[in-house]
mmCIF file of C-alpha atoms in Angstrom:
data_model
loop_
_atom_site.group_PDB
_atom_site.id
_atom_site.type_symbol
_atom_site.label_atom_id
_atom_site.label_comp_id
_atom_site.label_asym_id
_atom_site.label_seq_id
_atom_site.Cartn_x
_atom_site.Cartn_y
_atom_site.Cartn_z
ATOM 1 C CA UNK A 35 -13.216 -11.759 12.261
ATOM 2 C CA UNK A 36 -10.879 -12.229 9.540
ATOM 3 C CA UNK A 37 -8.331 -9.891 9.455
ATOM 4 C CA UNK A 38 -4.425 -9.055 9.876
ATOM 5 C CA UNK A 39 -2.828 -7.854 13.009
ATOM 6 C CA UNK A 40 0.776 -6.453 13.601
ATOM 7 C CA UNK A 41 1.593 -5.701 16.692
ATOM 8 C CA UNK A 42 3.021 -3.624 18.976
ATOM 9 C CA UNK A 43 2.399 -0.924 17.579
ATOM 10 C CA UNK A 44 4.485 1.724 18.876
ATOM 11 C CA UNK A 45 8.391 -0.003 18.675
ATOM 12 C CA UNK A 46 11.737 1.446 19.972
ATOM 13 C CA UNK A 47 15.237 0.506 18.680
ATOM 14 C CA UNK A 48 18.330 1.149 20.560
ATOM 15 C CA UNK A 49 21.627 1.411 18.379
ATOM 16 C CA UNK A 50 22.758 -1.665 17.371
ATOM 17 C CA UNK A 51 20.173 -3.984 18.110
ATOM 18 C CA UNK A 52 17.514 -6.339 15.843
ATOM 19 C CA UNK A 53 13.892 -5.962 16.176
ATOM 20 C CA UNK A 54 11.186 -7.704 14.847
ATOM 21 C CA UNK A 55 7.724 -6.376 13.320
ATOM 22 C CA UNK A 56 5.159 -9.427 13.873
ATOM 23 C CA UNK A 57 2.209 -9.680 11.017
ATOM 24 C CA UNK A 58 -0.830 -12.155 11.374
ATOM 25 C CA UNK A 59 -3.059 -12.719 9.105
ATOM 26 C CA UNK A 60 -6.609 -15.403 8.788
ATOM 27 C CA UNK A 61 -8.137 -14.794 5.867
ATOM 28 C CA UNK A 62 -6.099 -17.526 4.182
ATOM 29 C CA UNK A 63 -3.920 -15.529 1.973
ATOM 30 C CA UNK A 64 -0.747 -16.673 -0.215
ATOM 31 C CA UNK A 65 0.724 -13.864 -0.609
ATOM 32 C CA UNK A 66 1.795 -11.381 1.928
ATOM 33 C CA UNK A 67 4.154 -7.672 1.991
ATOM 34 C CA UNK A 68 6.719 -5.979 3.845
ATOM 35 C CA UNK A 69 6.115 -2.226 3.241
ATOM 36 C CA UNK A 70 7.432 0.745 4.123
ATOM 37 C CA UNK A 71 6.009 4.345 4.774
ATOM 38 C CA UNK A 72 7.604 7.888 5.214
ATOM 39 C CA UNK A 73 6.441 10.773 5.981
ATOM 40 C CA UNK A 74 4.856 12.316 3.237
ATOM 41 C CA UNK A 75 5.585 9.268 0.649
ATOM 42 C CA UNK A 76 4.103 6.521 -0.865
ATOM 43 C CA UNK A 77 4.515 2.919 -0.015
ATOM 44 C CA UNK A 78 7.939 1.473 -0.706
ATOM 45 C CA UNK A 79 7.889 -2.975 -1.003
ATOM 46 C CA UNK A 80 10.700 -4.476 1.344
ATOM 47 C CA UNK A 81 10.053 -8.090 1.297
ATOM 48 C CA UNK A 82 7.253 -10.377 -0.371
ATOM 49 C CA UNK A 83 6.308 -13.737 0.077
ATOM 50 C CA UNK A 84 3.853 -15.846 -2.643
ATOM 51 C CA UNK A 85 4.214 -18.848 -0.906
ATOM 52 C CA UNK A 86 5.486 -20.816 2.213
ATOM 53 C CA UNK A 87 9.232 -21.397 2.544
ATOM 54 C CA UNK A 88 9.762 -19.027 -0.205
ATOM 55 C CA UNK A 89 9.842 -14.958 -0.359
ATOM 56 C CA UNK A 90 11.658 -12.112 -2.646
ATOM 57 C CA UNK A 91 13.173 -8.903 -1.939
ATOM 58 C CA UNK A 92 10.936 -6.406 -2.708
ATOM 59 C CA UNK A 93 12.875 -2.712 -3.738
ATOM 60 C CA UNK A 94 14.490 -1.572 -0.670
ATOM 61 C CA UNK A 95 15.263 -5.134 1.068
ATOM 62 C CA UNK A 96 19.063 -4.484 2.614
ATOM 63 C CA UNK A 97 19.301 -4.557 6.455
ATOM 64 C CA UNK A 98 15.624 -6.443 6.716
ATOM 65 C CA UNK A 99 15.161 -10.111 6.972
ATOM 66 C CA UNK A 100 11.862 -12.278 6.868
ATOM 67 C CA UNK A 101 10.634 -15.665 6.981
ATOM 68 C CA UNK A 102 7.724 -17.426 6.106
ATOM 69 C CA UNK A 103 7.244 -20.656 7.397
ATOM 70 C CA UNK A 104 3.500 -20.488 8.430
ATOM 71 C CA UNK A 105 0.702 -19.549 5.944
ATOM 72 C CA UNK A 106 -0.681 -17.271 8.457
ATOM 73 C CA UNK A 107 3.009 -15.659 9.609
ATOM 74 C CA UNK A 108 5.204 -12.871 8.103
ATOM 75 C CA UNK A 109 7.381 -11.605 10.337
ATOM 76 C CA UNK A 110 10.156 -8.680 9.487
ATOM 77 C CA UNK A 111 13.249 -8.369 11.306
ATOM 78 C CA UNK A 112 14.908 -4.875 11.147
ATOM 79 C CA UNK A 113 18.339 -5.608 11.808
ATOM 80 C CA UNK A 114 21.680 -3.133 13.126
ATOM 81 C CA UNK A 115 22.232 -2.975 9.237
ATOM 82 C CA UNK A 116 19.441 -0.628 8.547
ATOM 83 C CA UNK A 117 20.424 2.574 9.498
ATOM 84 C CA UNK A 118 17.730 4.483 8.821
ATOM 85 C CA UNK A 119 14.703 2.763 10.105
ATOM 86 C CA UNK A 120 12.694 5.468 11.194
ATOM 87 C CA UNK A 121 9.802 4.814 9.381
ATOM 88 C CA UNK A 122 5.583 3.117 9.753
ATOM 89 C CA UNK A 123 5.671 0.156 8.774
ATOM 90 C CA UNK A 124 2.885 -2.065 6.988
ATOM 91 C CA UNK A 125 2.006 -5.702 6.361
ATOM 92 C CA UNK A 126 -0.076 -6.774 3.696
ATOM 93 C CA UNK A 127 -1.643 -10.469 2.828
ATOM 94 C CA UNK A 128 -3.742 -10.987 -0.683
ATOM 95 C CA UNK A 129 -4.645 -13.978 -2.615
ATOM 96 C CA UNK A 130 -1.633 -15.225 -4.950
ATOM 97 C CA UNK A 131 -4.189 -16.023 -8.295
ATOM 98 C CA UNK A 132 -1.163 -14.051 -10.390
ATOM 99 C CA UNK A 133 -4.209 -11.151 -11.001
ATOM 100 C CA UNK A 134 -4.737 -8.700 -9.993
ATOM 101 C CA UNK A 135 -6.064 -9.320 -6.354
ATOM 102 C CA UNK A 136 -7.060 -6.797 -3.776
ATOM 103 C CA UNK A 137 -4.459 -6.071 -0.869
ATOM 104 C CA UNK A 138 -5.743 -5.802 2.626
ATOM 105 C CA UNK A 139 -3.280 -3.990 5.101
ATOM 106 C CA UNK A 140 -2.294 -4.086 8.786
ATOM 107 C CA UNK A 141 -2.806 -1.322 11.000
ATOM 108 C CA UNK A 142 1.022 -0.906 11.038
ATOM 109 C CA UNK A 143 4.033 -0.442 14.084
ATOM 110 C CA UNK A 144 5.579 3.042 13.921
ATOM 111 C CA UNK A 145 9.519 2.083 14.800
ATOM 112 C CA UNK A 146 11.148 4.851 16.490
ATOM 113 C CA UNK A 147 15.263 4.827 16.678
ATOM 114 C CA UNK A 148 16.282 5.742 20.217
ATOM 115 C CA UNK B 16 11.818 0.645 -13.486
ATOM 116 C CA UNK B 17 8.360 1.861 -12.428
ATOM 117 C CA UNK B 18 7.121 5.067 -12.050
ATOM 118 C CA UNK B 19 3.694 6.242 -10.595
ATOM 119 C CA UNK B 20 2.997 10.442 -10.780
ATOM 120 C CA UNK B 21 0.187 11.773 -8.365
ATOM 121 C CA UNK B 22 -0.097 15.417 -8.164
ATOM 122 C CA UNK B 23 1.361 15.939 -3.997
ATOM 123 C CA UNK B 24 -1.523 17.850 -2.677
ATOM 124 C CA UNK B 25 -5.086 19.070 -3.905
ATOM 125 C CA UNK B 26 -8.223 21.407 -1.987
ATOM 126 C CA UNK B 27 -11.796 20.753 -2.504
ATOM 127 C CA UNK B 28 -14.256 21.832 -1.168
ATOM 128 C CA UNK B 29 -17.514 20.305 0.865
ATOM 129 C CA UNK B 30 -20.464 18.484 -1.490
ATOM 130 C CA UNK B 31 -18.112 19.448 -4.702
ATOM 131 C CA UNK B 32 -16.716 16.358 -6.936
ATOM 132 C CA UNK B 33 -12.670 16.111 -7.595
ATOM 133 C CA UNK B 34 -10.596 14.795 -9.882
ATOM 134 C CA UNK B 35 -7.457 12.268 -8.970
ATOM 135 C CA UNK B 36 -4.772 11.359 -11.534
ATOM 136 C CA UNK B 37 -2.209 9.032 -11.911
ATOM 137 C CA UNK B 38 0.034 7.775 -15.012
ATOM 138 C CA UNK B 39 2.220 5.305 -14.784
ATOM 139 C CA UNK B 40 5.021 4.006 -16.869
ATOM 140 C CA UNK B 41 5.518 -0.036 -15.837
ATOM 141 C CA UNK B 42 7.579 -3.035 -17.496
ATOM 142 C CA UNK B 43 3.995 -4.679 -17.096
ATOM 143 C CA UNK B 44 0.459 -4.356 -16.204
ATOM 144 C CA UNK B 45 -1.913 -6.450 -14.174
ATOM 145 C CA UNK B 46 -3.853 -4.197 -12.922
ATOM 146 C CA UNK B 47 -4.955 -0.531 -11.373
ATOM 147 C CA UNK B 48 -5.670 -0.079 -7.813
ATOM 148 C CA UNK B 49 -6.799 3.683 -5.646
ATOM 149 C CA UNK B 50 -6.722 2.961 -1.884
ATOM 150 C CA UNK B 51 -7.517 5.927 0.909
ATOM 151 C CA UNK B 52 -4.740 6.376 3.742
ATOM 152 C CA UNK B 53 -6.159 8.960 6.296
ATOM 153 C CA UNK B 54 -3.623 10.490 8.563
ATOM 154 C CA UNK B 55 -1.317 8.100 10.512
ATOM 155 C CA UNK B 56 -3.962 4.430 9.571
ATOM 156 C CA UNK B 57 -3.073 1.715 6.732
ATOM 157 C CA UNK B 58 -4.314 2.003 3.791
ATOM 158 C CA UNK B 59 -8.061 0.833 2.548
ATOM 159 C CA UNK B 60 -8.786 -0.494 -0.487
ATOM 160 C CA UNK B 61 -11.709 1.887 -2.664
ATOM 161 C CA UNK B 62 -11.473 0.434 -6.379
ATOM 162 C CA UNK B 63 -9.544 -1.424 -9.094
ATOM 163 C CA UNK B 64 -9.345 -1.111 -12.769
ATOM 164 C CA UNK B 65 -7.704 -4.165 -15.075
ATOM 165 C CA UNK B 66 -9.866 -2.773 -18.360
ATOM 166 C CA UNK B 67 -10.642 0.218 -20.522
ATOM 167 C CA UNK B 68 -13.186 2.259 -19.066
ATOM 168 C CA UNK B 69 -15.143 3.881 -16.399
ATOM 169 C CA UNK B 70 -15.859 1.772 -12.964
ATOM 170 C CA UNK B 71 -18.438 3.025 -10.349
ATOM 171 C CA UNK B 72 -19.124 2.873 -6.417
ATOM 172 C CA UNK B 73 -20.710 5.065 -4.878
ATOM 173 C CA UNK B 74 -19.435 8.735 -4.170
ATOM 174 C CA UNK B 75 -16.236 6.767 -5.979
ATOM 175 C CA UNK B 76 -15.617 6.052 -9.933
ATOM 176 C CA UNK B 77 -12.018 5.442 -11.214
ATOM 177 C CA UNK B 78 -11.398 5.323 -14.654
ATOM 178 C CA UNK B 79 -8.581 3.636 -17.108
ATOM 179 C CA UNK B 80 -7.277 4.010 -20.237
ATOM 180 C CA UNK B 81 -4.152 1.139 -20.394
ATOM 181 C CA UNK B 82 -3.075 3.034 -24.076
ATOM 182 C CA UNK B 83 -2.016 6.178 -22.321
ATOM 183 C CA UNK B 84 -1.177 4.655 -18.990
ATOM 184 C CA UNK B 85 -3.780 7.165 -16.819
ATOM 185 C CA UNK B 86 -5.725 7.097 -14.240
ATOM 186 C CA UNK B 87 -8.424 8.774 -12.155
ATOM 187 C CA UNK B 88 -10.178 9.183 -9.282
ATOM 188 C CA UNK B 89 -13.511 10.534 -9.146
ATOM 189 C CA UNK B 90 -14.691 11.275 -5.513
ATOM 190 C CA UNK B 91 -18.414 12.820 -5.688
ATOM 191 C CA UNK B 92 -20.485 14.529 -2.925
ATOM 192 C CA UNK B 93 -17.227 15.379 -0.891
ATOM 193 C CA UNK B 94 -17.369 14.937 2.515
ATOM 194 C CA UNK B 95 -14.945 16.190 5.462
ATOM 195 C CA UNK B 96 -14.234 12.594 6.050
ATOM 196 C CA UNK B 97 -12.538 12.647 2.756
ATOM 197 C CA UNK B 98 -9.900 14.819 3.831
ATOM 198 C CA UNK B 99 -7.005 11.917 3.231
ATOM 199 C CA UNK B 100 -4.197 10.397 0.932
ATOM 200 C CA UNK B 101 -5.151 9.290 -1.882
ATOM 201 C CA UNK B 102 -2.882 6.113 -2.984
ATOM 202 C CA UNK B 103 -2.605 4.999 -6.569
ATOM 203 C CA UNK B 104 -0.843 1.541 -7.471
ATOM 204 C CA UNK B 105 -0.096 -1.063 -10.114
ATOM 205 C CA UNK B 106 -0.092 -4.034 -9.706
ATOM 206 C CA UNK B 107 2.700 -5.709 -11.997
ATOM 207 C CA UNK B 108 4.548 -9.526 -11.385
ATOM 208 C CA UNK B 109 3.229 -10.247 -7.720
ATOM 209 C CA UNK B 110 4.252 -7.131 -6.703
ATOM 210 C CA UNK B 111 2.548 -3.589 -6.165
ATOM 211 C CA UNK B 112 4.190 -0.550 -7.329
ATOM 212 C CA UNK B 113 2.849 2.912 -5.392
ATOM 213 C CA UNK B 114 2.933 6.441 -6.415
ATOM 214 C CA UNK B 115 3.543 8.924 -3.455
ATOM 215 C CA UNK B 116 -0.018 9.361 -3.081
ATOM 216 C CA UNK B 117 -2.099 13.344 -3.445
ATOM 217 C CA UNK B 118 -3.270 14.740 -0.046
ATOM 218 C CA UNK B 119 -6.658 15.604 -0.580
ATOM 219 C CA UNK B 120 -7.797 18.800 1.862
ATOM 220 C CA UNK B 121 -11.739 19.233 2.157
ATOM 221 C CA UNK B 122 -12.456 22.361 3.622
ATOM 222 C CA UNK B 123 -15.956 22.940 4.131
#
């Protein structure tokens, strides 16, 4: 089955710790995205990538880092510089044709700070 | 900047029709999407408009007016399972800009 997987479903972070959220897709999509969602809020873009080995900052990139070494994978690292990381993190992918292409979302990772 | 506005919350009765509005002011426009998101879950795609007019998909329809920066999602024959948040998103220069979402409560 084609789709997007994210792991883990829940993640706990200690003070000063970096944590990495996994996102994998087998839809053969070129574009991948990371969003953060806070309670009662919409989605805010953290980073996005249109092609392997290239990515751009979104609106709230500070305290986060990404890599795109493979087409299928777009991991997000939440660094210790991110002072308020508790949120629901969503990964998405789409075709990258330049016109609006439907985004497909993974099931999300809920990050909690201990 | 990019500004997308939706009502925060709406309530409707099972079997009724509800219209959820979305207004946007963005520096460019390549399409408008509607997503449904149940609590604690990922958004799922409902509809897409790039040209003016109405797109119909079963019980769901979406309308777009680019000159007015306005869209609405119309849900007919409401069911209890339609209780969810509905997100409006504008696609522009390879990025999606989301509104804060409208929480729809369907009551019996």
